[in-house]
């Protein structure tokens, strides 16, 4: 049996003491994952089956244009539309960027930095790290950090693995 904390703070949560007496804090994140997902175009043997709105599971050995289109919309238009909204309302954003995605779309990386948003690494690839060895995961961490630093001119301020494995910390 594995121990889990299902109680948390219970009825006595800590007081976060937000600035100005605010009762809530809101954090906006822009996830950039397109180009880093499982895809035959990336040399994978299966197409992505996660986080698409069309209900298509992973497809071994074949491309799924509908799934690719979902991911491509984000990098081709969706992210740009959101960046415009955030600019129009002066909202700072944490950009959770998959390095392989921005590597294929460096102009999007430059725009995020030019508009003053912080870059958080979202990994090298948008893959499930559940069956990835610790050595490969470590290599992906180093590679993602190197690529994002090169593309943005600054080291990522944080990290968020989308589909963590047993070695993810």
PDB file of C-alpha atoms in Angstrom:
ATOM      1  CA  UNK A   1       0.000   0.000   0.000  1.00  0.00           C
ATOM      2  CA  UNK A   2       1.293   3.478  -0.884  1.00  0.00           C
ATOM      3  CA  UNK A   3       0.675   6.302   1.594  1.00  0.00           C
ATOM      4  CA  UNK A   4      -1.322   9.281   0.306  1.00  0.00           C
ATOM      5  CA  UNK A   5      -2.277  12.542   1.997  1.00  0.00           C
ATOM      6  CA  UNK A   6      -6.032  12.878   1.572  1.00  0.00           C
ATOM      7  CA  UNK A   7      -6.511  15.286   4.476  1.00  0.00           C
ATOM      8  CA  UNK A   8      -4.319  18.282   3.691  1.00  0.00           C
ATOM      9  CA  UNK A   9      -4.917  21.329   5.878  1.00  0.00           C
ATOM     10  CA  UNK A  10      -8.407  20.189   6.825  1.00  0.00           C
ATOM     11  CA  UNK A  11     -10.472  22.965   8.356  1.00  0.00           C
ATOM     12  CA  UNK A  12      -7.398  25.086   9.229  1.00  0.00           C
ATOM     13  CA  UNK A  13      -5.811  26.289   5.974  1.00  0.00           C
ATOM     14  CA  UNK A  14      -2.912  28.739   6.202  1.00  0.00           C
ATOM     15  CA  UNK A  15      -3.571  32.415   5.567  1.00  0.00           C
ATOM     16  CA  UNK A  16      -1.731  33.250   2.331  1.00  0.00           C
ATOM     17  CA  UNK A  17      -1.770  36.995   3.161  1.00  0.00           C
ATOM     18  CA  UNK A  18      -2.097  38.147  -0.437  1.00  0.00           C
ATOM     19  CA  UNK A  19      -0.890  41.701  -1.180  1.00  0.00           C
ATOM     20  CA  UNK A  20      -3.447  44.450  -0.602  1.00  0.00           C
ATOM     21  CA  UNK A  21      -5.711  42.098   1.327  1.00  0.00           C
ATOM     22  CA  UNK A  22      -6.752  40.288  -1.851  1.00  0.00           C
ATOM     23  CA  UNK A  23      -8.831  37.166  -1.327  1.00  0.00           C
ATOM     24  CA  UNK A  24      -7.748  35.379  -4.472  1.00  0.00           C
ATOM     25  CA  UNK A  25      -4.697  35.151  -6.708  1.00  0.00           C
ATOM     26  CA  UNK A  26      -5.028  34.294 -10.390  1.00  0.00           C
ATOM     27  CA  UNK A  27      -2.202  32.933 -12.497  1.00  0.00           C
ATOM     28  CA  UNK A  28      -2.475  32.839 -16.272  1.00  0.00           C
ATOM     29  CA  UNK A  29      -0.480  30.180 -18.088  1.00  0.00           C
ATOM     30  CA  UNK A  30      -0.043  29.765 -21.807  1.00  0.00           C
ATOM     31  CA  UNK A  31       0.948  26.191 -22.624  1.00  0.00           C
ATOM     32  CA  UNK A  32       2.895  25.830 -25.858  1.00  0.00           C
ATOM     33  CA  UNK A  33       3.043  22.144 -26.738  1.00  0.00           C
ATOM     34  CA  UNK A  34       2.502  21.951 -30.499  1.00  0.00           C
ATOM     35  CA  UNK A  35       5.484  20.403 -32.249  1.00  0.00           C
ATOM     36  CA  UNK A  36       6.571  18.497 -29.167  1.00  0.00           C
ATOM     37  CA  UNK A  37       3.742  15.955 -29.094  1.00  0.00           C
ATOM     38  CA  UNK A  38       4.003  12.340 -30.224  1.00  0.00           C
ATOM     39  CA  UNK A  39       4.037  12.385 -33.996  1.00  0.00           C
ATOM     40  CA  UNK A  40       5.448  10.380 -36.857  1.00  0.00           C
ATOM     41  CA  UNK A  41       6.831  13.738 -38.035  1.00  0.00           C
ATOM     42  CA  UNK A  42       8.927  13.810 -34.828  1.00  0.00           C
ATOM     43  CA  UNK A  43      10.232  10.294 -35.466  1.00  0.00           C
ATOM     44  CA  UNK A  44       7.811   8.597 -33.070  1.00  0.00           C
ATOM     45  CA  UNK A  45       6.128   5.304 -33.936  1.00  0.00           C
ATOM     46  CA  UNK A  46       2.728   6.533 -32.765  1.00  0.00           C
ATOM     47  CA  UNK A  47       0.605   9.668 -33.127  1.00  0.00           C
ATOM     48  CA  UNK A  48      -0.532  11.653 -30.080  1.00  0.00           C
ATOM     49  CA  UNK A  49      -3.657  10.443 -28.332  1.00  0.00           C
ATOM     50  CA  UNK A  50      -3.745  12.832 -25.373  1.00  0.00           C
ATOM     51  CA  UNK A  51      -5.240  16.325 -25.013  1.00  0.00           C
ATOM     52  CA  UNK A  52      -7.077  16.499 -28.268  1.00  0.00           C
ATOM     53  CA  UNK A  53     -10.711  17.460 -28.404  1.00  0.00           C
ATOM     54  CA  UNK A  54     -11.760  14.924 -31.025  1.00  0.00           C
ATOM     55  CA  UNK A  55     -11.525  11.771 -28.926  1.00  0.00           C
ATOM     56  CA  UNK A  56      -8.985   9.964 -31.091  1.00  0.00           C
ATOM     57  CA  UNK A  57      -6.575   7.729 -29.209  1.00  0.00           C
ATOM     58  CA  UNK A  58      -2.927   7.140 -30.076  1.00  0.00           C
ATOM     59  CA  UNK A  59      -2.550   5.659 -33.555  1.00  0.00           C
ATOM     60  CA  UNK A  60       0.474   3.385 -34.043  1.00  0.00           C
ATOM     61  CA  UNK A  61       2.242   3.801 -37.369  1.00  0.00           C
ATOM     62  CA  UNK A  62       0.001   6.432 -38.889  1.00  0.00           C
ATOM     63  CA  UNK A  63      -0.477  10.162 -38.903  1.00  0.00           C
ATOM     64  CA  UNK A  64      -3.789  11.573 -37.716  1.00  0.00           C
ATOM     65  CA  UNK A  65      -4.357  14.911 -39.472  1.00  0.00           C
ATOM     66  CA  UNK A  66      -7.188  15.901 -37.119  1.00  0.00           C
ATOM     67  CA  UNK A  67      -4.955  15.501 -34.051  1.00  0.00           C
ATOM     68  CA  UNK A  68      -2.038  17.260 -35.730  1.00  0.00           C
ATOM     69  CA  UNK A  69      -4.390  20.106 -36.629  1.00  0.00           C
ATOM     70  CA  UNK A  70      -5.409  20.558 -32.980  1.00  0.00           C
ATOM     71  CA  UNK A  71      -1.776  20.997 -31.930  1.00  0.00           C
ATOM     72  CA  UNK A  72      -0.879  23.118 -34.973  1.00  0.00           C
ATOM     73  CA  UNK A  73      -3.716  25.564 -34.325  1.00  0.00           C
ATOM     74  CA  UNK A  74      -2.070  26.622 -31.081  1.00  0.00           C
ATOM     75  CA  UNK A  75       1.270  27.517 -32.616  1.00  0.00           C
ATOM     76  CA  UNK A  76      -0.121  28.868 -35.885  1.00  0.00           C
ATOM     77  CA  UNK A  77      -2.893  31.068 -34.472  1.00  0.00           C
ATOM     78  CA  UNK A  78      -4.178  30.269 -30.980  1.00  0.00           C
ATOM     79  CA  UNK A  79      -1.107  31.365 -29.022  1.00  0.00           C
ATOM     80  CA  UNK A  80      -0.902  34.598 -31.015  1.00  0.00           C
ATOM     81  CA  UNK A  81      -4.540  35.431 -30.286  1.00  0.00           C
ATOM     82  CA  UNK A  82      -4.005  34.830 -26.570  1.00  0.00           C
ATOM     83  CA  UNK A  83      -0.812  36.900 -26.561  1.00  0.00           C
ATOM     84  CA  UNK A  84      -2.806  39.766 -28.078  1.00  0.00           C
ATOM     85  CA  UNK A  85      -5.496  39.482 -25.384  1.00  0.00           C
ATOM     86  CA  UNK A  86      -2.874  39.412 -22.623  1.00  0.00           C
ATOM     87  CA  UNK A  87      -1.184  42.465 -24.171  1.00  0.00           C
ATOM     88  CA  UNK A  88      -4.460  44.356 -24.542  1.00  0.00           C
ATOM     89  CA  UNK A  89      -5.275  43.841 -20.856  1.00  0.00           C
ATOM     90  CA  UNK A  90      -1.679  44.166 -19.565  1.00  0.00           C
ATOM     91  CA  UNK A  91      -1.738  40.659 -18.081  1.00  0.00           C
ATOM     92  CA  UNK A  92       1.626  39.041 -17.359  1.00  0.00           C
ATOM     93  CA  UNK A  93       1.714  35.354 -18.253  1.00  0.00           C
ATOM     94  CA  UNK A  94       3.772  32.294 -17.428  1.00  0.00           C
ATOM     95  CA  UNK A  95       4.515  30.610 -20.751  1.00  0.00           C
ATOM     96  CA  UNK A  96       4.851  26.864 -20.176  1.00  0.00           C
ATOM     97  CA  UNK A  97       6.867  25.975 -23.247  1.00  0.00           C
ATOM     98  CA  UNK A  98       7.760  22.569 -24.640  1.00  0.00           C
ATOM     99  CA  UNK A  99      11.246  23.214 -26.008  1.00  0.00           C
ATOM    100  CA  UNK A 100      10.772  21.113 -29.158  1.00  0.00           C
ATOM    101  CA  UNK A 101       7.682  23.156 -30.002  1.00  0.00           C
ATOM    102  CA  UNK A 102       9.409  26.535 -29.673  1.00  0.00           C
ATOM    103  CA  UNK A 103      12.481  25.161 -31.419  1.00  0.00           C
ATOM    104  CA  UNK A 104      10.261  24.797 -34.503  1.00  0.00           C
ATOM    105  CA  UNK A 105       8.643  28.203 -33.955  1.00  0.00           C
ATOM    106  CA  UNK A 106      11.361  30.592 -32.713  1.00  0.00           C
ATOM    107  CA  UNK A 107       9.341  33.685 -33.647  1.00  0.00           C
ATOM    108  CA  UNK A 108       6.750  32.669 -31.046  1.00  0.00           C
ATOM    109  CA  UNK A 109       9.523  32.359 -28.442  1.00  0.00           C
ATOM    110  CA  UNK A 110      10.796  35.842 -29.313  1.00  0.00           C
ATOM    111  CA  UNK A 111       7.276  37.306 -29.113  1.00  0.00           C
ATOM    112  CA  UNK A 112       6.676  35.839 -25.652  1.00  0.00           C
ATOM    113  CA  UNK A 113       9.884  37.389 -24.336  1.00  0.00           C
ATOM    114  CA  UNK A 114       9.386  40.716 -26.147  1.00  0.00           C
ATOM    115  CA  UNK A 115       5.965  41.038 -24.507  1.00  0.00           C
ATOM    116  CA  UNK A 116       7.478  40.541 -21.062  1.00  0.00           C
ATOM    117  CA  UNK A 117       6.208  37.056 -20.248  1.00  0.00           C
ATOM    118  CA  UNK A 118       8.227  34.640 -18.137  1.00  0.00           C
ATOM    119  CA  UNK A 119       9.284  31.321 -19.647  1.00  0.00           C
ATOM    120  CA  UNK A 120       8.717  28.103 -17.698  1.00  0.00           C
ATOM    121  CA  UNK A 121      10.057  24.877 -19.170  1.00  0.00           C
ATOM    122  CA  UNK A 122       7.358  22.350 -19.954  1.00  0.00           C
ATOM    123  CA  UNK A 123       9.944  19.734 -20.963  1.00  0.00           C
ATOM    124  CA  UNK A 124      11.746  18.891 -24.157  1.00  0.00           C
ATOM    125  CA  UNK A 125       8.848  16.883 -25.577  1.00  0.00           C
ATOM    126  CA  UNK A 126       5.144  16.625 -24.750  1.00  0.00           C
ATOM    127  CA  UNK A 127       5.314  12.911 -23.945  1.00  0.00           C
ATOM    128  CA  UNK A 128       4.373  10.577 -21.108  1.00  0.00           C
ATOM    129  CA  UNK A 129       7.420  10.168 -18.873  1.00  0.00           C
ATOM    130  CA  UNK A 130       5.851   7.193 -17.078  1.00  0.00           C
ATOM    131  CA  UNK A 131       8.041   4.694 -18.939  1.00  0.00           C
ATOM    132  CA  UNK A 132      11.065   6.885 -19.628  1.00  0.00           C
ATOM    133  CA  UNK A 133      14.344   6.063 -17.916  1.00  0.00           C
ATOM    134  CA  UNK A 134      15.862   8.492 -15.454  1.00  0.00           C
ATOM    135  CA  UNK A 135      18.811   9.044 -17.816  1.00  0.00           C
ATOM    136  CA  UNK A 136      16.563  10.013 -20.733  1.00  0.00           C
ATOM    137  CA  UNK A 137      14.457  12.267 -18.524  1.00  0.00           C
ATOM    138  CA  UNK A 138      17.628  13.960 -17.246  1.00  0.00           C
ATOM    139  CA  UNK A 139      18.844  14.394 -20.838  1.00  0.00           C
ATOM    140  CA  UNK A 140      15.498  15.970 -21.791  1.00  0.00           C
ATOM    141  CA  UNK A 141      15.699  18.378 -18.833  1.00  0.00           C
ATOM    142  CA  UNK A 142      19.175  19.528 -19.856  1.00  0.00           C
ATOM    143  CA  UNK A 143      18.230  19.757 -23.522  1.00  0.00           C
ATOM    144  CA  UNK A 144      15.034  21.714 -22.821  1.00  0.00           C
ATOM    145  CA  UNK A 145      16.866  24.155 -20.558  1.00  0.00           C
ATOM    146  CA  UNK A 146      19.581  24.671 -23.179  1.00  0.00           C
ATOM    147  CA  UNK A 147      17.129  25.202 -26.051  1.00  0.00           C
ATOM    148  CA  UNK A 148      14.822  27.570 -24.161  1.00  0.00           C
ATOM    149  CA  UNK A 149      17.788  29.589 -22.883  1.00  0.00           C
ATOM    150  CA  UNK A 150      19.165  29.869 -26.419  1.00  0.00           C
ATOM    151  CA  UNK A 151      15.789  30.847 -27.915  1.00  0.00           C
ATOM    152  CA  UNK A 152      14.758  33.354 -25.246  1.00  0.00           C
ATOM    153  CA  UNK A 153      18.067  34.683 -23.959  1.00  0.00           C
ATOM    154  CA  UNK A 154      17.229  33.710 -20.397  1.00  0.00           C
ATOM    155  CA  UNK A 155      17.110  30.497 -18.410  1.00  0.00           C
ATOM    156  CA  UNK A 156      13.553  29.240 -17.697  1.00  0.00           C
ATOM    157  CA  UNK A 157      12.260  30.488 -14.329  1.00  0.00           C
ATOM    158  CA  UNK A 158      10.580  27.188 -13.499  1.00  0.00           C
ATOM    159  CA  UNK A 159       9.601  23.719 -14.641  1.00  0.00           C
ATOM    160  CA  UNK A 160       6.364  21.809 -15.122  1.00  0.00           C
ATOM    161  CA  UNK A 161       6.317  18.293 -16.520  1.00  0.00           C
ATOM    162  CA  UNK A 162       2.916  17.648 -18.059  1.00  0.00           C
ATOM    163  CA  UNK A 163       2.883  13.868 -17.764  1.00  0.00           C
ATOM    164  CA  UNK A 164       5.360  12.995 -15.003  1.00  0.00           C
ATOM    165  CA  UNK A 165       6.895   9.614 -14.341  1.00  0.00           C
ATOM    166  CA  UNK A 166       8.308   7.927 -11.246  1.00  0.00           C
ATOM    167  CA  UNK A 167      11.598   9.858 -11.560  1.00  0.00           C
ATOM    168  CA  UNK A 168      10.026  13.290 -12.077  1.00  0.00           C
ATOM    169  CA  UNK A 169      10.639  15.730  -9.220  1.00  0.00           C
TER     170      UNK A 169
END
